[in-house]
Amino acid sequence: MALPPPDPQFVLRGTSAAVHTLHFSCGGQEPDVPILFSGSENGLIHVWKLKTHRAGTALDGHGGKSVYCVETMGGKDRLLSQGRDQRICMWDLAEGRTSVMDSVFTENVGFCRCSLLKVAQGRWLMAMAAKALEEVQVLELPSKTSVCTLKPEVGAKLGMPMCLKLWQLSCGSQPLLLAGYEDGSVVLWNLSTAKALSRLVCHQEPVMSLDFDSEKAKGISGSSEKVLSIWSLNEQQNLQVDKTHKLVNAGIADITIRPDKKILATAGWDHRIRIFGWKKLKPLAVLDYHTATVHCVSFSDHKNSSERLLAAGSKDHRISIWSLYTQT
Amino acid sequence: VCFIPDGLDCSISFVSHVLGKVCVHGRQKELLSVLVPCLVDLTKSDCIWQRLCWQLVERVPERWMEAVVLGFVQRAPGAEALSRLLGNLVVNNKKAQFVVTQKLLLLQYGHTTAVLQNLLGYLALDSLRRPFLIKVLQELLETWGSSSAVKHSPPEQQQYISKAILICLSHLKEPEIESCRQELLTSMMEGVKCHLDSNLPQIRRLGMVVAESISSKINTDGPVLKFQYEEDDEARELQSLLVQTPPSCDVPDLPDDDRYKKADAALPLVLESNKNLHPAAPLVPDELSEAELDSDDELIPYDMSEDKELKTKAPVYIRDCIEVLTGSEDMDKWEATVKALESLVRKNPAATREVSMELAKILLHLEEKTCMEGFVELRQRAQVAVLTTDPIPVAKYLTSQFYSLNYSLCQRMDILDVLVLAAQELSSLKSHRKTKQSGAQKPCIQLLPGSDSSKDWRKIVDERIKSKTRRFATGQSQVELASGPNEFNSVAGYFFFPLIQHFDRPLTTFDLLGEDHFVLGRLVHTLAILMHLAVNTVAVTAMGKALLEFVWALRFHTDSYVRQGLLSCVSSVLLSTPTECLLEDMTDELLEAQSWLGDVMEKDPDGDCRRLALQNLLLMENLKKKLKTVPS
């Protein structure tokens, strides 16, 4: 007899706006950690202290425009946020400061979240949608120099890039980019040659979100239709579809695989969070707490696996925190 | 008076004379209360006494016969006893026959059910008298089925006749029913038509009960006529009269009872089987490939049986609602739209105003496509919401449609209801306008749409009358009441005058002054309410004048429901119009109305009409008194 799905461990309220993005930072020094960053539609970034379940500060750097991506750059003191004011801001939060150190003007009015990858100590690569419609630009941070611009070939008709994922097989190897586009295809780009290595059409509708497991060379993408697509990268760097999983209701806003690669979570337009096992995509749980579409899900990076959490942010202004499958 | 039963041949005509004279002088009770029990006892077994008794009664002179017979019928403890006392009086004596078969049944109606039982039982007990029973039944049915009798006779008399019919039916035997089956059927059909045509719910119910009873008698096998009506004490009493088996006849009444019971039992069975068809919750799909030992198996899934498809959501924009209601084939969406429409309209007044006419039109013609609970109420509330959001154009539209061709009576009365509800809302304070909880919807569809609501409206007017005709001196310890502008003020005229305009212009499908007098009655009541709600508005004097003229034109209407409405209109005018305006502008109309009211109070057959007329006259008296107290 299966147990009923668990309730959230706790719920963070107080954003007073739809929550579009979440990011955990749990690896720092006590007593500030663990911390959850959330970006809302009113342009504020809340810094939640998970010990007290309260928002410490609210960072206002995007002029009231929606923040749809937050990432940390090596610890909780450096934050990167992307907003609809066409800016990507880098924040200095050390010792209680809340100032924008630097910003990048992307000139892009889309919704594509940027992707960060640490390539060396103090150096990051950031991929973001560029000004031109189908292009992706990769910058090096903090120098803000452009590494390459990835243009699809003429006539490819990929549409806007919807989601990006920078990854490398191991530290020091070639960084690659996976990009999901508006026409439903996922493209693997080689950054040094700025050429597409492989293109796979895995959805009929735009790819809303994707995530990739570099160890198993397997990825998953979700779209606005009822299908989740799992694909993998073979020896020749070609993408191929492994299988698809049909959902009950259409629309996936976000997918994320837990750092230990055991489970993954999807955020649905039908207000539900679904948990699957990563190995065989076995459905594990359907978490039905929110009353509006869930925009984002994020796993925590706790070192202690029993403390691992899952956070989900929704249009109903709430962030639910769940503790699931922490024994493995 | 005691007799010597010993072969003496006495003449008892003297006794009869005494008996007659005493009875006619009104002393029936004293004399007969002693005499009748005595005689009943004596006649129980002794046939000499029986014959004596018969002679006694037969010898009573004609002019006193009625009193004596009536006294006997009232005092006798049962039909058996009456039969022993009176013998075949009705057969032999013309006057007695007249009294028993005509006067007591058709010309009087104040007697109790026991009297009826005695009388009709008496007729049923002897084969010589049975033809009278049949004749009586035929005459009763003729009266019951005559439309003029239904319209003009008081409800109490109609109830009396219905009871008599039912008792007759209970005494009839199979061969007799056979012989007059066709006649019974014809009279039943005619009678049912007249009764259902009436505006008063009591008359309709009487008609239904009697028709059902007749039908059950003449169709002993096969489907019976069954109406749906609210059972109350009166209906149950009437039904019990039919089922009662007189001791001598063994008419199988029980099968009738069984048939009713079977009909009732069939319904719960159907409901039960529906419950069993309720689908079981889908089970969690079993994982197929469990063979491989994998760390994935350590992850135990939770229960996911609640993970079902999301129900279709209602549209969030008014224009989307319009699209769904006019074109959509998706029934789920249509239902969701109907449920959500009222709150959408109220939340988006600006958007509603842009499309108010379209919405009003769609809602007026909206038919129930799926079997939804509370559809009628939801539609009405949406209409009221649209009307209160954009009163003037929608009121113009609705009132013009009221008098247009090709609408059903139900739709016309819908328009009236919506106008009243919206007027009530507009004239009440914003803070008091809480949306009422939708109560349990009445499950059975009533034969004619709810005229029960008119009782509530009458209550409001009555209460208002009560509060005005009695004045107590209370202290000035009143809290400052919340106040706000009366939104009904600016639109009252748009609601009211178009409704009054065309009432005398018949259309091919709609004739207020002719057949559709039920709608006329509702219209009159609606006008009374609108007038009442227009208190303290600017247009109230003009409305009052127009309303009094309207009442004057219709004052001799034959339908009592319409007359009640007209009298409520007069009350509303008197209560809502400020005294000064009444006296300045409407003196002529008021004087005319006064004489008419006096007439109604004395001569109208309907009790409610008389009461309302009296209240109106009292109100007018109060007005006069107020005049006298005001220093001129």
mmCIF file of N, CA and C in Angstrom, chain B residues 453-497:
data_model
loop_
_atom_site.group_PDB
_atom_site.id
_atom_site.type_symbol
_atom_site.label_atom_id
_atom_site.label_comp_id
_atom_site.label_asym_id
_atom_site.label_seq_id
_atom_site.Cartn_x
_atom_site.Cartn_y
_atom_site.Cartn_z
ATOM 1 N N SER B 453 -42.785 32.559 -4.986
ATOM 2 C CA SER B 453 -41.996 33.743 -4.669
ATOM 3 C C SER B 453 -42.902 34.939 -4.434
ATOM 4 N N SER B 454 -44.105 34.902 -5.037
ATOM 5 C CA SER B 454 -44.979 36.059 -4.839
ATOM 6 C C SER B 454 -45.386 36.167 -3.392
ATOM 7 N N LYS B 455 -45.366 35.020 -2.651
ATOM 8 C CA LYS B 455 -45.743 35.106 -1.237
ATOM 9 C C LYS B 455 -44.707 35.917 -0.476
ATOM 10 N N ASP B 456 -43.390 35.708 -0.823
ATOM 11 C CA ASP B 456 -42.366 36.476 -0.124
ATOM 12 C C ASP B 456 -42.551 37.954 -0.372
ATOM 13 N N TRP B 457 -42.854 38.291 -1.635
ATOM 14 C CA TRP B 457 -42.989 39.695 -1.951
ATOM 15 C C TRP B 457 -44.168 40.298 -1.199
ATOM 16 N N ARG B 458 -45.210 39.504 -1.116
ATOM 17 C CA ARG B 458 -46.374 39.999 -0.402
ATOM 18 C C ARG B 458 -46.010 40.253 1.051
ATOM 19 N N LYS B 459 -45.158 39.347 1.574
ATOM 20 C CA LYS B 459 -44.760 39.500 2.974
ATOM 21 C C LYS B 459 -44.062 40.832 3.176
ATOM 22 N N ILE B 460 -43.195 41.179 2.218
ATOM 23 C CA ILE B 460 -42.458 42.434 2.373
ATOM 24 C C ILE B 460 -43.440 43.593 2.438
ATOM 25 N N VAL B 461 -44.392 43.589 1.492
ATOM 26 C CA VAL B 461 -45.345 44.708 1.461
ATOM 27 C C VAL B 461 -46.179 44.714 2.730
ATOM 28 N N ASP B 462 -46.585 43.523 3.156
ATOM 29 C CA ASP B 462 -47.395 43.446 4.366
ATOM 30 C C ASP B 462 -46.658 43.968 5.571
ATOM 31 N N GLU B 463 -45.391 43.563 5.647
ATOM 32 C CA GLU B 463 -44.631 44.038 6.794
ATOM 33 C C GLU B 463 -44.529 45.548 6.794
ATOM 34 N N ARG B 464 -44.340 46.054 5.627
ATOM 35 C CA ARG B 464 -44.232 47.498 5.524
ATOM 36 C C ARG B 464 -45.530 48.157 5.954
ATOM 37 N N ILE B 465 -46.630 47.552 5.529
ATOM 38 C CA ILE B 465 -47.938 48.111 5.928
ATOM 39 C C ILE B 465 -48.058 48.071 7.443
ATOM 40 N N LYS B 466 -47.675 46.916 8.006
ATOM 41 C CA LYS B 466 -47.793 46.786 9.461
ATOM 42 C C LYS B 466 -46.960 47.842 10.152
ATOM 43 N N SER B 467 -45.745 48.031 9.641
ATOM 44 C CA SER B 467 -44.876 48.961 10.344
ATOM 45 C C SER B 467 -45.401 50.377 10.256
ATOM 46 N N LYS B 468 -46.233 50.631 9.276
ATOM 47 C CA LYS B 468 -46.716 52.002 9.142
ATOM 48 C C LYS B 468 -48.044 52.244 9.837
ATOM 49 N N THR B 469 -48.856 51.205 9.960
ATOM 50 C CA THR B 469 -50.176 51.476 10.510
ATOM 51 C C THR B 469 -50.176 51.479 12.027
ATOM 52 N N ARG B 470 -49.102 51.015 12.606
ATOM 53 C CA ARG B 470 -49.059 51.110 14.060
ATOM 54 C C ARG B 470 -47.873 51.963 14.448
ATOM 55 N N ARG B 471 -48.046 52.986 15.199
ATOM 56 C CA ARG B 471 -46.933 53.833 15.597
ATOM 57 C C ARG B 471 -46.778 53.813 17.104
ATOM 58 N N PHE B 472 -45.648 53.360 17.528
ATOM 59 C CA PHE B 472 -45.337 53.418 18.952
ATOM 60 C C PHE B 472 -44.385 54.560 19.193
ATOM 61 N N ALA B 473 -44.463 55.131 20.350
ATOM 62 C CA ALA B 473 -43.547 56.226 20.655
ATOM 63 C C ALA B 473 -42.267 55.635 21.213
ATOM 64 N N THR B 474 -41.260 55.575 20.390
ATOM 65 C CA THR B 474 -39.970 55.067 20.860
ATOM 66 C C THR B 474 -39.009 56.230 21.041
ATOM 67 N N GLY B 475 -38.044 56.010 21.886
ATOM 68 C CA GLY B 475 -37.080 57.064 22.172
ATOM 69 C C GLY B 475 -36.142 57.306 21.017
ATOM 70 N N GLN B 476 -35.360 58.334 21.127
ATOM 71 C CA GLN B 476 -34.467 58.698 20.039
ATOM 72 C C GLN B 476 -33.115 58.024 20.166
ATOM 73 N N SER B 477 -33.071 56.844 20.810
ATOM 74 C CA SER B 477 -31.769 56.235 21.057
ATOM 75 C C SER B 477 -31.352 55.361 19.886
ATOM 76 N N GLN B 478 -31.219 55.948 18.699
ATOM 77 C CA GLN B 478 -30.868 55.144 17.532
ATOM 78 C C GLN B 478 -29.447 55.427 17.104
ATOM 79 N N VAL B 479 -28.744 54.381 16.771
ATOM 80 C CA VAL B 479 -27.367 54.543 16.295
ATOM 81 C C VAL B 479 -27.411 55.135 14.887
ATOM 82 N N GLU B 480 -26.412 55.864 14.560
ATOM 83 C CA GLU B 480 -26.316 56.427 13.213
ATOM 84 C C GLU B 480 -26.203 55.277 12.211
ATOM 85 N N LEU B 481 -27.143 55.197 11.309
ATOM 86 C CA LEU B 481 -27.149 54.085 10.369
ATOM 87 C C LEU B 481 -26.253 54.385 9.177
ATOM 88 N N ALA B 482 -25.727 53.319 8.590
ATOM 89 C CA ALA B 482 -24.909 53.489 7.396
ATOM 90 C C ALA B 482 -25.791 54.000 6.269
ATOM 91 N N SER B 483 -25.226 54.857 5.449
ATOM 92 C CA SER B 483 -26.046 55.388 4.357
ATOM 93 C C SER B 483 -25.208 55.455 3.098
ATOM 94 N N GLY B 484 -25.891 55.489 2.005
ATOM 95 C CA GLY B 484 -25.192 55.587 0.735
ATOM 96 C C GLY B 484 -26.181 56.014 -0.320
ATOM 97 N N PRO B 485 -25.710 56.430 -1.463
ATOM 98 C CA PRO B 485 -26.642 56.885 -2.496
ATOM 99 C C PRO B 485 -27.462 55.722 -3.027
ATOM 100 N N ASN B 486 -28.702 56.016 -3.381
ATOM 101 C CA ASN B 486 -29.619 54.996 -3.866
ATOM 102 C C ASN B 486 -29.425 54.866 -5.373
ATOM 103 N N GLU B 487 -28.805 53.768 -5.771
ATOM 104 C CA GLU B 487 -28.509 53.644 -7.199
ATOM 105 C C GLU B 487 -29.734 53.379 -8.044
ATOM 106 N N PHE B 488 -30.789 52.992 -7.388
ATOM 107 C CA PHE B 488 -31.989 52.694 -8.149
ATOM 108 C C PHE B 488 -32.653 53.972 -8.626
ATOM 109 N N ASN B 489 -32.296 55.079 -7.994
ATOM 110 C CA ASN B 489 -32.944 56.348 -8.282
ATOM 111 C C ASN B 489 -32.875 56.690 -9.759
ATOM 112 N N SER B 490 -31.664 56.587 -10.323
ATOM 113 C CA SER B 490 -31.519 57.084 -11.689
ATOM 114 C C SER B 490 -32.104 56.138 -12.717
ATOM 115 N N VAL B 491 -32.361 54.909 -12.326
ATOM 116 C CA VAL B 491 -32.790 53.952 -13.354
ATOM 117 C C VAL B 491 -34.194 53.427 -13.126
ATOM 118 N N ALA B 492 -34.851 53.903 -12.066
ATOM 119 C CA ALA B 492 -36.164 53.337 -11.738
ATOM 120 C C ALA B 492 -37.121 53.474 -12.907
ATOM 121 N N GLY B 493 -37.087 54.641 -13.521
ATOM 122 C CA GLY B 493 -38.001 54.863 -14.634
ATOM 123 C C GLY B 493 -37.788 53.877 -15.763
ATOM 124 N N TYR B 494 -36.520 53.558 -16.044
ATOM 125 C CA TYR B 494 -36.242 52.635 -17.145
ATOM 126 C C TYR B 494 -36.766 51.250 -16.864
ATOM 127 N N PHE B 495 -36.834 50.899 -15.583
ATOM 128 C CA PHE B 495 -37.361 49.581 -15.233
ATOM 129 C C PHE B 495 -38.872 49.576 -15.341
ATOM 130 N N PHE B 496 -39.467 50.665 -14.944
ATOM 131 C CA PHE B 496 -40.895 50.658 -14.651
ATOM 132 C C PHE B 496 -41.760 51.002 -15.856
ATOM 133 N N PHE B 497 -41.491 52.151 -16.467
ATOM 134 C CA PHE B 497 -42.443 52.631 -17.476
ATOM 135 C C PHE B 497 -42.572 51.739 -18.706
#
